[in-house]
PDB file of C-alpha atoms in Angstrom:
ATOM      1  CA  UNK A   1     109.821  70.127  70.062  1.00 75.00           C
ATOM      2  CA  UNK A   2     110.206  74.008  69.435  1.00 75.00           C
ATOM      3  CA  UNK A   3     107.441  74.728  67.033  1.00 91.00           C
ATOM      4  CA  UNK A   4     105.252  77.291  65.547  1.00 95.00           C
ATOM      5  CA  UNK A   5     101.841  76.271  65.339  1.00 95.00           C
ATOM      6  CA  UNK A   6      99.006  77.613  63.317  1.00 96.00           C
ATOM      7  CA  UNK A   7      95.346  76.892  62.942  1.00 96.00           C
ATOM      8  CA  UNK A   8      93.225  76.167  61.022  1.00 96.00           C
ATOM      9  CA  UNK A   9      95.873  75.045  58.765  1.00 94.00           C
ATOM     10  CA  UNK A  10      92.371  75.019  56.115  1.00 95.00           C
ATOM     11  CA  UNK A  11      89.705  77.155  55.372  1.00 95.00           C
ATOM     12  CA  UNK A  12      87.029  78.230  53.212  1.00 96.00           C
ATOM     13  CA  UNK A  13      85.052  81.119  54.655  1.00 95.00           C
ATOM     14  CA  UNK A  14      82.490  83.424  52.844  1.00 96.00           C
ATOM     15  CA  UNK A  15      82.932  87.756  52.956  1.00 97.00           C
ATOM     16  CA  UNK A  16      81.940  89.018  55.758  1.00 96.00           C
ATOM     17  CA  UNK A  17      82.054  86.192  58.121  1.00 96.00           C
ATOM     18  CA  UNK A  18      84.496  86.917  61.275  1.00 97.00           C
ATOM     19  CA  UNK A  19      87.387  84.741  61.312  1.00 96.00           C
ATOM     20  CA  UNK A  20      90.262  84.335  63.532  1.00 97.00           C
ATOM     21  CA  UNK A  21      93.671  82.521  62.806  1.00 98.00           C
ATOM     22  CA  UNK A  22      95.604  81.260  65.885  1.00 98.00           C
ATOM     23  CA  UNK A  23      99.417  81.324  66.241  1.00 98.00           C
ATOM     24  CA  UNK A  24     101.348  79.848  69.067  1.00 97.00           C
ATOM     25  CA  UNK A  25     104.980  79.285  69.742  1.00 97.00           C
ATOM     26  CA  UNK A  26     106.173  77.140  72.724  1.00 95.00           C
ATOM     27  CA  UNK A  27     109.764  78.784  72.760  1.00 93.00           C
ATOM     28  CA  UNK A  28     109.323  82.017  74.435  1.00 94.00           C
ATOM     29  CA  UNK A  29     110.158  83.884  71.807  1.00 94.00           C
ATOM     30  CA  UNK A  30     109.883  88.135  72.243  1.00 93.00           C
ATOM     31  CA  UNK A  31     108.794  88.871  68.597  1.00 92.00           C
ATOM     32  CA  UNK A  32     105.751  87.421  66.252  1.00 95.00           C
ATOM     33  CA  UNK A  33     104.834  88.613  63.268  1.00 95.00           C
ATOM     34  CA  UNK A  34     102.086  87.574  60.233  1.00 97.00           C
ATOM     35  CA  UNK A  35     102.529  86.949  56.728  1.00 95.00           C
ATOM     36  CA  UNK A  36     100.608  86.936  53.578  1.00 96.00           C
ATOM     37  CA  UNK A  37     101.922  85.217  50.809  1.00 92.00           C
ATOM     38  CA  UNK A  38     100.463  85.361  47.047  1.00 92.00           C
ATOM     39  CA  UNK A  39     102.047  84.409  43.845  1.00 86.00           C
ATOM     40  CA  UNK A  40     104.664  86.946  42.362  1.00 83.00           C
ATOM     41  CA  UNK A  41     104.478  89.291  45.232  1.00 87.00           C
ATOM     42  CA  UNK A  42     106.471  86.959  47.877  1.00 86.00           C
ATOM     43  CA  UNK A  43     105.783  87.330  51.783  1.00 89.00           C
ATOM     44  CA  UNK A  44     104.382  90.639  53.332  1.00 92.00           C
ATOM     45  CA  UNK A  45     104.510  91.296  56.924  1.00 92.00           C
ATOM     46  CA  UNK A  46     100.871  91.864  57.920  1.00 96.00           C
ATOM     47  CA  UNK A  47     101.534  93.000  61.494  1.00 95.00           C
ATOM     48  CA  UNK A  48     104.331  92.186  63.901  1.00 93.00           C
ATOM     49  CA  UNK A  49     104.504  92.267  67.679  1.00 94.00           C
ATOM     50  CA  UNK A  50     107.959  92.917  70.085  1.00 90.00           C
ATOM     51  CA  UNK A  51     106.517  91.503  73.059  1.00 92.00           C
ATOM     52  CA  UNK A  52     103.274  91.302  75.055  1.00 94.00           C
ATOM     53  CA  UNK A  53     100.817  94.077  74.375  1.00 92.00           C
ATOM     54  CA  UNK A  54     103.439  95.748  72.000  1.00 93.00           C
ATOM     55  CA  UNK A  55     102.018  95.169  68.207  1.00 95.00           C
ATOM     56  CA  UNK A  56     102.472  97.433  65.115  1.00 93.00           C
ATOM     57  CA  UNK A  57     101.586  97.640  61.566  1.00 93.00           C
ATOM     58  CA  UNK A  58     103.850  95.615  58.311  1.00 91.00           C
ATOM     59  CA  UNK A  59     103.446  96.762  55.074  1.00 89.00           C
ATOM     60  CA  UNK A  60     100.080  95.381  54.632  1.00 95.00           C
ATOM     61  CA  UNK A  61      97.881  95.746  57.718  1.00 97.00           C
ATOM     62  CA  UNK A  62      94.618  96.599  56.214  1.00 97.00           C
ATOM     63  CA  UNK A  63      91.440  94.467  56.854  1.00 97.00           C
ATOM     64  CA  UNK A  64      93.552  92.523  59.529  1.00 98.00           C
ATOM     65  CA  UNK A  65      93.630  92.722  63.453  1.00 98.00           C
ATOM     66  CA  UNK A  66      95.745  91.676  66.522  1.00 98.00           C
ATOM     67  CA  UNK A  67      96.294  91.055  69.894  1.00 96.00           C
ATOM     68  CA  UNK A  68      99.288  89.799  71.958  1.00 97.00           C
ATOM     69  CA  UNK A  69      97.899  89.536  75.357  1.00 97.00           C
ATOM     70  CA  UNK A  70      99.918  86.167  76.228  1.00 96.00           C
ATOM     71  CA  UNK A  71     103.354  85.968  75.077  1.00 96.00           C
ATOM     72  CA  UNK A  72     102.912  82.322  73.313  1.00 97.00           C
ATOM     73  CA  UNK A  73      99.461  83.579  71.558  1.00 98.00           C
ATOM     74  CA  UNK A  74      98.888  86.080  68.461  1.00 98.00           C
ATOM     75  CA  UNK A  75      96.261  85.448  66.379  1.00 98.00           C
ATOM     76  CA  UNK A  76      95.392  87.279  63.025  1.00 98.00           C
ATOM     77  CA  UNK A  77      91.863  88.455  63.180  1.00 98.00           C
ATOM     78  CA  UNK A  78      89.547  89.046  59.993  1.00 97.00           C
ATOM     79  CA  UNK A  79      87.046  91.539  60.813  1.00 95.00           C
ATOM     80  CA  UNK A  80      85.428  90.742  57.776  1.00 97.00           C
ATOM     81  CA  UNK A  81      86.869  89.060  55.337  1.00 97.00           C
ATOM     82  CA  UNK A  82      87.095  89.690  51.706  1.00 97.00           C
ATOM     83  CA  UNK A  83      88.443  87.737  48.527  1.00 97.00           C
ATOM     84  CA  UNK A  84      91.499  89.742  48.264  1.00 96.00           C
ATOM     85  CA  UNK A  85      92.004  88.086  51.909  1.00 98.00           C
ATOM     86  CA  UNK A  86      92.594  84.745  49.897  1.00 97.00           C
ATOM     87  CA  UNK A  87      95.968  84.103  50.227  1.00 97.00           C
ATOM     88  CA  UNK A  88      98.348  81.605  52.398  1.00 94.00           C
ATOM     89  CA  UNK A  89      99.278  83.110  55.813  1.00 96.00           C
ATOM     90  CA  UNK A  90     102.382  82.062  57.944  1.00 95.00           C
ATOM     91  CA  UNK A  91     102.653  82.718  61.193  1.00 96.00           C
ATOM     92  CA  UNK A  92     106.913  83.628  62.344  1.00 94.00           C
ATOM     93  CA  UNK A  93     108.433  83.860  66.017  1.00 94.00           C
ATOM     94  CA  UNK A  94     112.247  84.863  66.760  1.00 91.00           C
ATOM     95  CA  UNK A  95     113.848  85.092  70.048  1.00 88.00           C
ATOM     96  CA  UNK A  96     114.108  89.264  69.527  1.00 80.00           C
ATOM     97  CA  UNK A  97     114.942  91.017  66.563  1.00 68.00           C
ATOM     98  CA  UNK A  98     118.953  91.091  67.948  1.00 71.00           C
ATOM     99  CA  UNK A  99     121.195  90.182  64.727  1.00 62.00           C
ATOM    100  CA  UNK A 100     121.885  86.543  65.482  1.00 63.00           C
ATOM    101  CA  UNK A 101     118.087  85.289  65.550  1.00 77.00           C
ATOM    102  CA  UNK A 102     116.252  83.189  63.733  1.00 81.00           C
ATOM    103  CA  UNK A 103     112.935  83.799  62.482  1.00 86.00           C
ATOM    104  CA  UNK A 104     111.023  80.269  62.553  1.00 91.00           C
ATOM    105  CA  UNK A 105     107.988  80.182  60.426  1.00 93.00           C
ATOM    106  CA  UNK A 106     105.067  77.771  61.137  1.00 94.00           C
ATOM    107  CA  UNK A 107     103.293  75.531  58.033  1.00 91.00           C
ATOM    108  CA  UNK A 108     101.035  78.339  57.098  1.00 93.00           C
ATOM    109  CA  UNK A 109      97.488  78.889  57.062  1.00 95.00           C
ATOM    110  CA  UNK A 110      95.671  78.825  53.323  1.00 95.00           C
ATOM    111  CA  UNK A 111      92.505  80.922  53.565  1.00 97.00           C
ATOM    112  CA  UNK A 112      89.998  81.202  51.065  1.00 97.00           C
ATOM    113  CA  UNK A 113      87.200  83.976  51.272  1.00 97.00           C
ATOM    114  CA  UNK A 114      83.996  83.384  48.691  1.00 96.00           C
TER     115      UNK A 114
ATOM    116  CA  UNK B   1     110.794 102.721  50.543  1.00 69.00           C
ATOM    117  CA  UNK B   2     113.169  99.688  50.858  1.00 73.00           C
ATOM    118  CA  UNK B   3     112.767  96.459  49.009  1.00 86.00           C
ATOM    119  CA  UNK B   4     114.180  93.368  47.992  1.00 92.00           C
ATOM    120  CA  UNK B   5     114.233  92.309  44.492  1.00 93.00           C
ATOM    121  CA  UNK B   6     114.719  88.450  42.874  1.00 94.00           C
ATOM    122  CA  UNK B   7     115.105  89.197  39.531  1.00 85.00           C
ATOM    123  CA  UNK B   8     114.900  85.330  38.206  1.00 86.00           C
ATOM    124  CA  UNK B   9     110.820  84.197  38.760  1.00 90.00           C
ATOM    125  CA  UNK B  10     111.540  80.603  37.865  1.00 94.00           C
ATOM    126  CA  UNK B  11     114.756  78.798  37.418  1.00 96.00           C
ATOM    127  CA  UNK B  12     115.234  75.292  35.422  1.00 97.00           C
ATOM    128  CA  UNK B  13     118.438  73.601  35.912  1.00 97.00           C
ATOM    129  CA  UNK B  14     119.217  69.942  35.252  1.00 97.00           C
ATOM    130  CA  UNK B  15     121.149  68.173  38.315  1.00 96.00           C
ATOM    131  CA  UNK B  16     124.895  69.036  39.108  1.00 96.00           C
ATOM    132  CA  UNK B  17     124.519  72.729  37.084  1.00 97.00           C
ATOM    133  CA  UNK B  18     125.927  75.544  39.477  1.00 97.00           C
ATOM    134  CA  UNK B  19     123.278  77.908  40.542  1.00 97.00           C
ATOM    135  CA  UNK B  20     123.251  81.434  41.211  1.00 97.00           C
ATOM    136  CA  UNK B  21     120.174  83.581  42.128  1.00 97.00           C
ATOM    137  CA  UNK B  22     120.415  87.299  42.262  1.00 96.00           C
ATOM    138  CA  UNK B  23     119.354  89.373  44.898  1.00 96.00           C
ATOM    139  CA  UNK B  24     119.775  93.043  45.312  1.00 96.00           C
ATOM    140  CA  UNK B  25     117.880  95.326  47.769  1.00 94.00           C
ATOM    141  CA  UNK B  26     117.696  99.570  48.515  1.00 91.00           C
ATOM    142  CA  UNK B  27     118.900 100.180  51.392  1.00 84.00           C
ATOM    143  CA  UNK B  28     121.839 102.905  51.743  1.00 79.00           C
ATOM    144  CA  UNK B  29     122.550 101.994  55.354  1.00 83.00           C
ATOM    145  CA  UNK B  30     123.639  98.396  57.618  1.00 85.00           C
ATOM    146  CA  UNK B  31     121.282  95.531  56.249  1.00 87.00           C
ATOM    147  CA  UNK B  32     120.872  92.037  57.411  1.00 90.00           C
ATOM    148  CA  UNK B  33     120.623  89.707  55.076  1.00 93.00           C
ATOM    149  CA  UNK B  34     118.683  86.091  54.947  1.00 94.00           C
ATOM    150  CA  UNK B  35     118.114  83.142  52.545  1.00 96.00           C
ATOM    151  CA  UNK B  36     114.707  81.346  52.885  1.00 95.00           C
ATOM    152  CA  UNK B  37     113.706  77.859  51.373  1.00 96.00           C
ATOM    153  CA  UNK B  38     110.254  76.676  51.009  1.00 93.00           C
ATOM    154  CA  UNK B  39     110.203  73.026  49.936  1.00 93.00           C
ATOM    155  CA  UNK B  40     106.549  72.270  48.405  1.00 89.00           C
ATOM    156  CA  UNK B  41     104.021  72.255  50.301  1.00 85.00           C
ATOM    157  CA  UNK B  42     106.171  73.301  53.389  1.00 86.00           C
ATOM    158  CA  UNK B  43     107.296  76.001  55.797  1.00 86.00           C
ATOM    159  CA  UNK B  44     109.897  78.278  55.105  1.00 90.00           C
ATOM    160  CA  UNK B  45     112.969  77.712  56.444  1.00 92.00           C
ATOM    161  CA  UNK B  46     116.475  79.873  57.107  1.00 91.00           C
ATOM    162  CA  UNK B  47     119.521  78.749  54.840  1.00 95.00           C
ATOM    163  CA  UNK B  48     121.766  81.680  55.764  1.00 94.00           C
ATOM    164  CA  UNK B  49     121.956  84.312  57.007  1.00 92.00           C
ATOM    165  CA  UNK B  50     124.848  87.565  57.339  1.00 93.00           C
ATOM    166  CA  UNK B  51     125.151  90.202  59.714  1.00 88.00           C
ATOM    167  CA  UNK B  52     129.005  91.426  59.695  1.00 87.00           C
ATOM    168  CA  UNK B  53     131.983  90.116  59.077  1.00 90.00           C
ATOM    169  CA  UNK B  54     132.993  87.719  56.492  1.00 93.00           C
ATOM    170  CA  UNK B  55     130.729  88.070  52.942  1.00 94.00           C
ATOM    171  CA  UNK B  56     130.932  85.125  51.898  1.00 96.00           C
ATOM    172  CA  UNK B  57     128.214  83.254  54.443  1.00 96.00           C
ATOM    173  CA  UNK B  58     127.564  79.321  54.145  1.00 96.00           C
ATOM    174  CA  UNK B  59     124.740  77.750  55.075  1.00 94.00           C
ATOM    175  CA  UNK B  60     123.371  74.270  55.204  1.00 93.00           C
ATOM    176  CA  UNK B  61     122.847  71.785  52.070  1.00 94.00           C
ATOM    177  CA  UNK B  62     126.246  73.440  50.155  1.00 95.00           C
ATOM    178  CA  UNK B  63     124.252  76.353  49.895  1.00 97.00           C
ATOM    179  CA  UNK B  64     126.357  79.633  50.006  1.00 97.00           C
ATOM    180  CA  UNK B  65     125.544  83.452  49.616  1.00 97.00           C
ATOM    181  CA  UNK B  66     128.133  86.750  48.935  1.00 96.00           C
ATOM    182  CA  UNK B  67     127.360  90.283  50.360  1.00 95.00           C
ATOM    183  CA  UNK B  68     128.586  92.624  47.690  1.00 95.00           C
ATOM    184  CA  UNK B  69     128.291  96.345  49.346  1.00 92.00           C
ATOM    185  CA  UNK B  70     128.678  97.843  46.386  1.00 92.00           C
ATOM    186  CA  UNK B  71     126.289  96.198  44.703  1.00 94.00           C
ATOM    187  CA  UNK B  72     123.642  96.133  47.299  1.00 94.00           C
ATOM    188  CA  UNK B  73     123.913  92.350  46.089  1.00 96.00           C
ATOM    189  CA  UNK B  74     123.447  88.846  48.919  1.00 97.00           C
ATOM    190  CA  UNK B  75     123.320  86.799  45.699  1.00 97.00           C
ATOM    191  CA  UNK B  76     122.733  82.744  47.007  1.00 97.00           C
ATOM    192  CA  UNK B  77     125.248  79.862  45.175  1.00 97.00           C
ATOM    193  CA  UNK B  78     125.447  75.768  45.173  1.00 97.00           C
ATOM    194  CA  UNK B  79     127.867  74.570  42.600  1.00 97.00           C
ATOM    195  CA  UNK B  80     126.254  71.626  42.157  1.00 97.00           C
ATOM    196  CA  UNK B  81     122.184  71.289  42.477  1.00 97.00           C
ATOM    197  CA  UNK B  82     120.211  68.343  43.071  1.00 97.00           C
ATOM    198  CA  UNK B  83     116.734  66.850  42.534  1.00 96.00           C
ATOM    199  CA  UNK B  84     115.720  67.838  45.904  1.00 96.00           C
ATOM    200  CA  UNK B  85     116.676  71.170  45.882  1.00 97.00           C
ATOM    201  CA  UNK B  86     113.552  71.984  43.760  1.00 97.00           C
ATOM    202  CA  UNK B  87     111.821  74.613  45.801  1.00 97.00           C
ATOM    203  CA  UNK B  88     111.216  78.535  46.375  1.00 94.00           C
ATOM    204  CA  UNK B  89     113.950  80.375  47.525  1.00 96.00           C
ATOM    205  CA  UNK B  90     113.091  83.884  49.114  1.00 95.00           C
ATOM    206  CA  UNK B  91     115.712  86.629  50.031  1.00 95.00           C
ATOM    207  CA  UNK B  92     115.140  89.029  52.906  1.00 93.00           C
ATOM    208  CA  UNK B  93     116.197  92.027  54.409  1.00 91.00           C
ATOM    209  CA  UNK B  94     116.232  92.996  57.983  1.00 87.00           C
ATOM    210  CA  UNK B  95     117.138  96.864  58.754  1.00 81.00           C
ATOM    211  CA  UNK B  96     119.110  96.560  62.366  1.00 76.00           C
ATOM    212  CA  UNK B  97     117.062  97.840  65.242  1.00 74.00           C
ATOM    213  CA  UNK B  98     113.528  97.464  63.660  1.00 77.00           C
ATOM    214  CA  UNK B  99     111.407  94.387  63.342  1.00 74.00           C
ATOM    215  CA  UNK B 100     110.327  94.636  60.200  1.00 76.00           C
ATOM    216  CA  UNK B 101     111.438  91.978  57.124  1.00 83.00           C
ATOM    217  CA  UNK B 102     111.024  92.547  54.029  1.00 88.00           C
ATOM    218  CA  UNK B 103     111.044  89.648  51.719  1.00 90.00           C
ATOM    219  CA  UNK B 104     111.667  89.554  47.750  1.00 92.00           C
ATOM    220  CA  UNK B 105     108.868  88.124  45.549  1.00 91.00           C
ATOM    221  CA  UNK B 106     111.061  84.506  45.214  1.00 93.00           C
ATOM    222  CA  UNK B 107     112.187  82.064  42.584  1.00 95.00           C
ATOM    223  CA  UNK B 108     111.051  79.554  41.879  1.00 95.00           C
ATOM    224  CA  UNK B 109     113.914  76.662  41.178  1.00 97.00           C
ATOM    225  CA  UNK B 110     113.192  73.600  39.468  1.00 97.00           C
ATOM    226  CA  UNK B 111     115.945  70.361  39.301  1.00 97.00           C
ATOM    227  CA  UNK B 112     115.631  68.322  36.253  1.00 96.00           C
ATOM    228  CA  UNK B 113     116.657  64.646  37.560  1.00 89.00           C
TER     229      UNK B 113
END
């Protein structure tokens, strides 16, 4: 089944603590990209990656790393989280970016930083 | 900078009312244009989507969207609504030949049964 998967679909973390947020897609999809979305602001593209060690910063990259070094993988990485981390955060894969594609989102990642 | 704007937070509409929510976006060039749903507790998922051609774009579930050029408008329609159309509905622009989205803030839609 072509999926998106995320994990830890759950968590509860406290500042500071390092935390990473896997994404995987099992479609071979070029492009991934991360999401953050809080109530009345929608989604915001964190960061988004084209293809295997090809990554660049969304609208709100700040306090958030990646890494595309396989091209199923891209996990979100917290340096050190804060509570204006808190938020739900989906993970998205599309074929390319050619007009045509669909983006397919996976169930999203709530993270809550005390 | 561009953005996408869903002017109607929440929506309450009893079952079989039409429903139309607005989207409009700044963008001066070639846009393309998406409908999300997000059924509680779920994923997002694509209800339509236009690139070129024909304005008027269906999609699944009776769902239907117009481009309006001139309006900078992809507002989403369903004559008739149902209980299980109760979810968030997100708009979203794509400028051709970057990979960047950028999503309005949603509406909320609630279906009276």
């Amino acid at each position: 089944e072509a999926q998106v998967t995320q994990n830890p679909r759950y968590l509860i973390t406290v500042t500071g603590k390092k935390l990473t947020v896997t994404c995987s897609q099992n479609m071979n999809h070029e492009y991934m990209s991360w999401y953050r979305q809080d109530p009345g602001l929608g989604l915001r593209q964190i960061y988004y990656s084209m293809n295997v060690e090809a990554t660049d910063k969304g609208d709100v990259p700040e306090g958030y790393k990646v890494s595309r070094k396989e091209k199923r993988n891209f996990p979100l990485i917290l340096e050190s989280p804060s509570p204006n981390q808190t938020s739900l955060y989906f993970c998205a894969s599309s074929p390319t970016m050619r007009p045509g594609n669909t983006i397919y989102f996976g169930e999203g990642s709530w993270l809550t930083v005390v | 900078a561009q953005s996408v704007s869903q002017h109607n937070h929440h929506v309450i509409l009893s079952e079989a009312a039409s429903l139309e929510l607005g989207c409009n976006y700044s963008y001066g060039g070639t846009v393309n244009l998406f409908w999300y749903v997000q059924y509680p507790g779920q994923h997002l998922q694509l209800l339509l989507k236009y690139f070129s051609g024909d304005p008027l774009v269906k999609g699944i579930k009776g769902f239907e969207a117009e481009f309006i050029k001139s309006k900078f408008s992809f507002n989403l329609r369903k004559p008739s609504v149902q209980w299980s159309d109760t979810a968030e509905y997100f708009c979203a622009v794509n400028l051709p030949g970057t990979y960047k989205y950028i999503f309005g803030t949603g509406t909320r839609l609630k279906v009276l049964a």
